[in-house]
C-alpha positions as semicolon CSV with decimal commas, in nm:
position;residue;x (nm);y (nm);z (nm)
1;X;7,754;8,276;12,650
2;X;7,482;8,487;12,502
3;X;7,613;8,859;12,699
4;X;7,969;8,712;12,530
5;X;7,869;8,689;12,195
6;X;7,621;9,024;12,200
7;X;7,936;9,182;12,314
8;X;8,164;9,067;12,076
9;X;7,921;9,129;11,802
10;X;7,883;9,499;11,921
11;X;8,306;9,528;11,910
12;X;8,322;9,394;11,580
13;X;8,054;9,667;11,490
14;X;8,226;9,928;11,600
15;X;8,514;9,820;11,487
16;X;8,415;9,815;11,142
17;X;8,260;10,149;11,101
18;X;8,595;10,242;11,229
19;X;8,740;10,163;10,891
20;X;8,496;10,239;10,665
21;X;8,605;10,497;10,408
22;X;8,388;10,775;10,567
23;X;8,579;10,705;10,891
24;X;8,881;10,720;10,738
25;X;8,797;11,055;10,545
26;X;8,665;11,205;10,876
27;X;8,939;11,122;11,080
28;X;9,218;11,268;10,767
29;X;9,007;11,594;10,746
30;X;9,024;11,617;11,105
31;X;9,370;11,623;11,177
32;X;9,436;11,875;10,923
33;X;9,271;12,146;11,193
34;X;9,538;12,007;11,458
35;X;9,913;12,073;11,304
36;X;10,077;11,916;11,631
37;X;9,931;11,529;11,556
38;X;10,090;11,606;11,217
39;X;10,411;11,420;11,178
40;X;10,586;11,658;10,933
41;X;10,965;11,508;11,031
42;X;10,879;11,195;10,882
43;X;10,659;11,364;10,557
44;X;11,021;11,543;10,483
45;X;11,165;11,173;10,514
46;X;10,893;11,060;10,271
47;X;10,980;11,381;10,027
48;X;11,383;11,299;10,038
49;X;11,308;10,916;9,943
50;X;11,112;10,982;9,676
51;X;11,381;11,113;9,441
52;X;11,691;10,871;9,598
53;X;11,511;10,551;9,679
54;X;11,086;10,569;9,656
55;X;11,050;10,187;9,703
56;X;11,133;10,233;10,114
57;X;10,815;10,488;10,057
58;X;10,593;10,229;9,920
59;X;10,723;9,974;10,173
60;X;10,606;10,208;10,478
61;X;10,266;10,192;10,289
62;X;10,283;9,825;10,341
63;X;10,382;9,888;10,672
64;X;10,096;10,058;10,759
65;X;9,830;9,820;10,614
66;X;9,978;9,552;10,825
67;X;9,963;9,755;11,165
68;X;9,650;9,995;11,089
69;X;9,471;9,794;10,804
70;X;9,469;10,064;10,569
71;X;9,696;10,134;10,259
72;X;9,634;10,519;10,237
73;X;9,767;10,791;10,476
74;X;9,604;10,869;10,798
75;X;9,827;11,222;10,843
76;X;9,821;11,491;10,672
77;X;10,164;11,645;10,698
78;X;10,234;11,515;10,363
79;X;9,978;11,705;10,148
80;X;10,018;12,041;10,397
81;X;10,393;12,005;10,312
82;X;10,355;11,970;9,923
83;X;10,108;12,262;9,909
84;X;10,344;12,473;10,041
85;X;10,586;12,381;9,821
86;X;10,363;12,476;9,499
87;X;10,268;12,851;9,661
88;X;10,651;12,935;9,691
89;X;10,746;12,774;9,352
90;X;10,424;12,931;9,192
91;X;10,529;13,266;9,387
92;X;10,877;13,183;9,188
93;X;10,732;13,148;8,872
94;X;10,551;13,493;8,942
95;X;10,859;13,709;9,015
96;X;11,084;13,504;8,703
97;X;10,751;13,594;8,512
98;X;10,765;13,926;8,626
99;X;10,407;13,902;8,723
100;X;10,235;14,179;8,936
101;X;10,107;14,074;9,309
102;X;9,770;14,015;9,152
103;X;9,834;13,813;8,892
104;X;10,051;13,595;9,076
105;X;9,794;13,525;9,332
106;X;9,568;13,463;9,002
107;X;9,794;13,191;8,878
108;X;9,860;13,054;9,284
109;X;9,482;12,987;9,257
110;X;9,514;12,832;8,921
111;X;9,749;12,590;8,998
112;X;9,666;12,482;9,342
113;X;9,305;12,421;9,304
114;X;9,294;12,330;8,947
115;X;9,677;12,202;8,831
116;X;9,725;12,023;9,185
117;X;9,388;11,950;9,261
118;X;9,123;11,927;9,034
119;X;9,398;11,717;8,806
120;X;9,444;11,513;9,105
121;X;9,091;11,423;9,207
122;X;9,063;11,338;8,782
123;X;9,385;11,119;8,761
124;X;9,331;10,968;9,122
125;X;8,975;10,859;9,034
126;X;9,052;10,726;8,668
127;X;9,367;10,556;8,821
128;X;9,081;10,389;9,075
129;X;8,846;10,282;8,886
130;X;9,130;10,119;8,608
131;X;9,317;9,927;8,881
132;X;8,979;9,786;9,044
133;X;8,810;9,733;8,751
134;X;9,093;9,580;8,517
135;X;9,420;9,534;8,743
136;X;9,290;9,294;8,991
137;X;9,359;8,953;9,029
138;X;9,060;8,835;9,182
139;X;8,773;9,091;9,230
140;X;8,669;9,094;9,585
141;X;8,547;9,353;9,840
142;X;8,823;9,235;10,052
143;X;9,088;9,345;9,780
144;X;9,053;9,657;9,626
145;X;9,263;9,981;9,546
146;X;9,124;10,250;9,790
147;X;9,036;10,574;9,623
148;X;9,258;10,740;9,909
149;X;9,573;10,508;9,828
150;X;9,517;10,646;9,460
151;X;9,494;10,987;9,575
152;X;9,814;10,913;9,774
153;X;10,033;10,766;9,485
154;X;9,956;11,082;9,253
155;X;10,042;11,333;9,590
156;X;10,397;11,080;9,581
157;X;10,470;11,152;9,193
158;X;10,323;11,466;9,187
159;X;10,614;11,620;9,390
160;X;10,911;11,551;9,235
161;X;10,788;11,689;8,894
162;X;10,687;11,981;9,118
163;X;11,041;12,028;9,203
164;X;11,191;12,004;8,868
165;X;10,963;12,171;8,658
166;X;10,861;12,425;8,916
167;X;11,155;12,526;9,105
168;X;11,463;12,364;8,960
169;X;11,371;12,504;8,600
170;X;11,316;12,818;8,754
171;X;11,703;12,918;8,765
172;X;11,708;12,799;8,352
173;X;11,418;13,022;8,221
174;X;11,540;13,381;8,232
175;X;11,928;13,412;8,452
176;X;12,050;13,151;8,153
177;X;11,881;13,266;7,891
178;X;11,836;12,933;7,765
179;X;11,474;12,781;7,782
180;X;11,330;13,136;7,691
181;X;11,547;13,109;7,370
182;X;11,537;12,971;7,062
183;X;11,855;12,814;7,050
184;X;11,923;12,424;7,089
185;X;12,038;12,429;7,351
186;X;11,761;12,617;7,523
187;X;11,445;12,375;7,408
188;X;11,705;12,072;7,498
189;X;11,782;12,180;7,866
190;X;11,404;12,268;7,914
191;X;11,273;11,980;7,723
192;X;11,501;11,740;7,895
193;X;11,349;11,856;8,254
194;X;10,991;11,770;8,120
195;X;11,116;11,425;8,059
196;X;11,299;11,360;8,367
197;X;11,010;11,524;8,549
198;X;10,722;11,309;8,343
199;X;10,984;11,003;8,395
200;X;10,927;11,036;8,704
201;X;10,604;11,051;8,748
202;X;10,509;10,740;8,541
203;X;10,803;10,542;8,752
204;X;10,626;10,642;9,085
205;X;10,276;10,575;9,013
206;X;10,423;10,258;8,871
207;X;10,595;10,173;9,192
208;X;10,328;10,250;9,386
209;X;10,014;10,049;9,214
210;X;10,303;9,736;9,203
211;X;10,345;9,717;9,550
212;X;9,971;9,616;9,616
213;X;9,957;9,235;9,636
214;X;9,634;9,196;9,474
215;X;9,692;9,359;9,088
216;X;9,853;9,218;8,839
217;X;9,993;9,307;8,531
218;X;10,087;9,637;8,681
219;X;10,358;9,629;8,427
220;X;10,139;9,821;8,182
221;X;10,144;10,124;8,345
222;X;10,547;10,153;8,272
223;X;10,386;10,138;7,824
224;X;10,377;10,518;7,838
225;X;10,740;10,548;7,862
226;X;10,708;10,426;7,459
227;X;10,523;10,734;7,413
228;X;10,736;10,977;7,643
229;X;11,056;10,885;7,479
230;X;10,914;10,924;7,082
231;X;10,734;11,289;7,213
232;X;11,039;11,379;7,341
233;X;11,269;11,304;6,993
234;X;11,006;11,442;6,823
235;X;11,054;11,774;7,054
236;X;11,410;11,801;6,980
237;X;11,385;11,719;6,648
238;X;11,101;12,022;6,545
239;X;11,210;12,250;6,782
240;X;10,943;12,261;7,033
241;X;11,016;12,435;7,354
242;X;10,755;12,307;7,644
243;X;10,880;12,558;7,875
244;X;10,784;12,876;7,672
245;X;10,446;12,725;7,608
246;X;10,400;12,663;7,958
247;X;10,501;13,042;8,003
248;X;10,261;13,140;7,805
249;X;9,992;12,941;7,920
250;X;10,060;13,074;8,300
251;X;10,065;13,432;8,121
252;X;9,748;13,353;7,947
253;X;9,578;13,240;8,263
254;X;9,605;13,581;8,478
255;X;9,513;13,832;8,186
């Protein structure tokens, strides 16, 4: 019995460095050198259900929790996907900006490392340490919100307020002459896109902190809609036009 249990002792070793979070990181970083283990097919699946049905999206998270005990993605092909999406909407905003090649590749820089990234790492690791330290029904190592699952939920709402405020708005700014204007209509079409955009984000995040089990009260994180709707009123009501100063801020940024 003793070779039995030394063995079974050494498996359950292994097997547990195998999922720590180091592992995990290793094996993510990894596969972004090796584009054909990268399931891209079903990261464009992931991308269409998040604007017609992102609960499925969240329940494939479950999925894989069950089957490869983790909650955060092992593949890549999600994030390689989104970042390509941001350099040919940024490269967009550059030519409707009428931005030279060098300060477009300026403001690429800006936004991927800083806008996508740096504001990630911030939100994902606030977002982490709120859930686990506030959100959970009974504290435990075995039930926590992984800092990669956190990191994963932003990625999820980060890209369809990508899409609308970085591509979709794109045809609205200058060919319609109405967001760069000071008309009503202008600040209420690009205003408008800021909500829906923001709207989604908070819904997403939302969705995806709920479907963990272990938190509760995950209802809170839907209170900022309070706060989105009154901005936006007041945004209508005085005029403001969040598109210009976004404009100007991206213009500002590359001088």
């Amino acid at each position: 019995m003793l070779p039995t249990t030394n063995s079974n002792g050494a498996l359950a070793s292994r097997d547990a460095a195998r999922h720590t979070a180091g592992a995990k990181r290793y094996k993510y970083l990894r596969r972004l050198l090796h584009f054909r283990q990268m399931d891209f097919e079903f990261a464009l699946w992931q991308m269409l259900y998040l604007f017609t049905s992102p609960q499925r999206v969240y329940r494939n998270f479950q999925y894989r929790k069950q089957t490869k005990d983790q909650w955060a993605r092992d593949d890549p092909a999600f994030l390689v996907l989104l970042s390509i999406w941001l350099c040919v909407s940024t490269i967009g905003f550059g030519l409707v900006l009428e931005m030279g090649v060098v300060e477009t590749l300026k403001l690429l820089l800006w936004v991927v490392f800083v806008d996508c990234i740096g504001v990630g790492l911030l939100i994902s690791t606030i977002m982490w340490v709120v859930t686990n330290r506030y959100l959970l029904k009974q504290p435990s190592r075995n039930f926590d919100v992984e800092w990669g699952y956190a990191f994963d939920v932003h990625l999820n709402a980060f890209y369809p307020l990508l899409v609308i405020l970085h591509f979709l708005q794109l045809f609205f700014i200058n060919h319609l002459v109405m967001i760069s204007s000071d008309w009503f209509l202008g600040y209420f079409v690009g205003n408008t896109l800021w909500l829906i955009a923001i709207g989604y984000y908070l819904y997403i995040t939302f969705l995806g902190y709920n479907a963990l089990p272990f938190l509760k009260n995950t209802v809170v994180l839907l209170y900022p809609f309070a706060l989105l709707g009154l901005l936006y009123i007041l945004s209508i009501s005085l005029g403001w036009n969040f598109t210009r100063g976004l404009c100007s801020f991206y213009k500002y940024r590359v001088m």
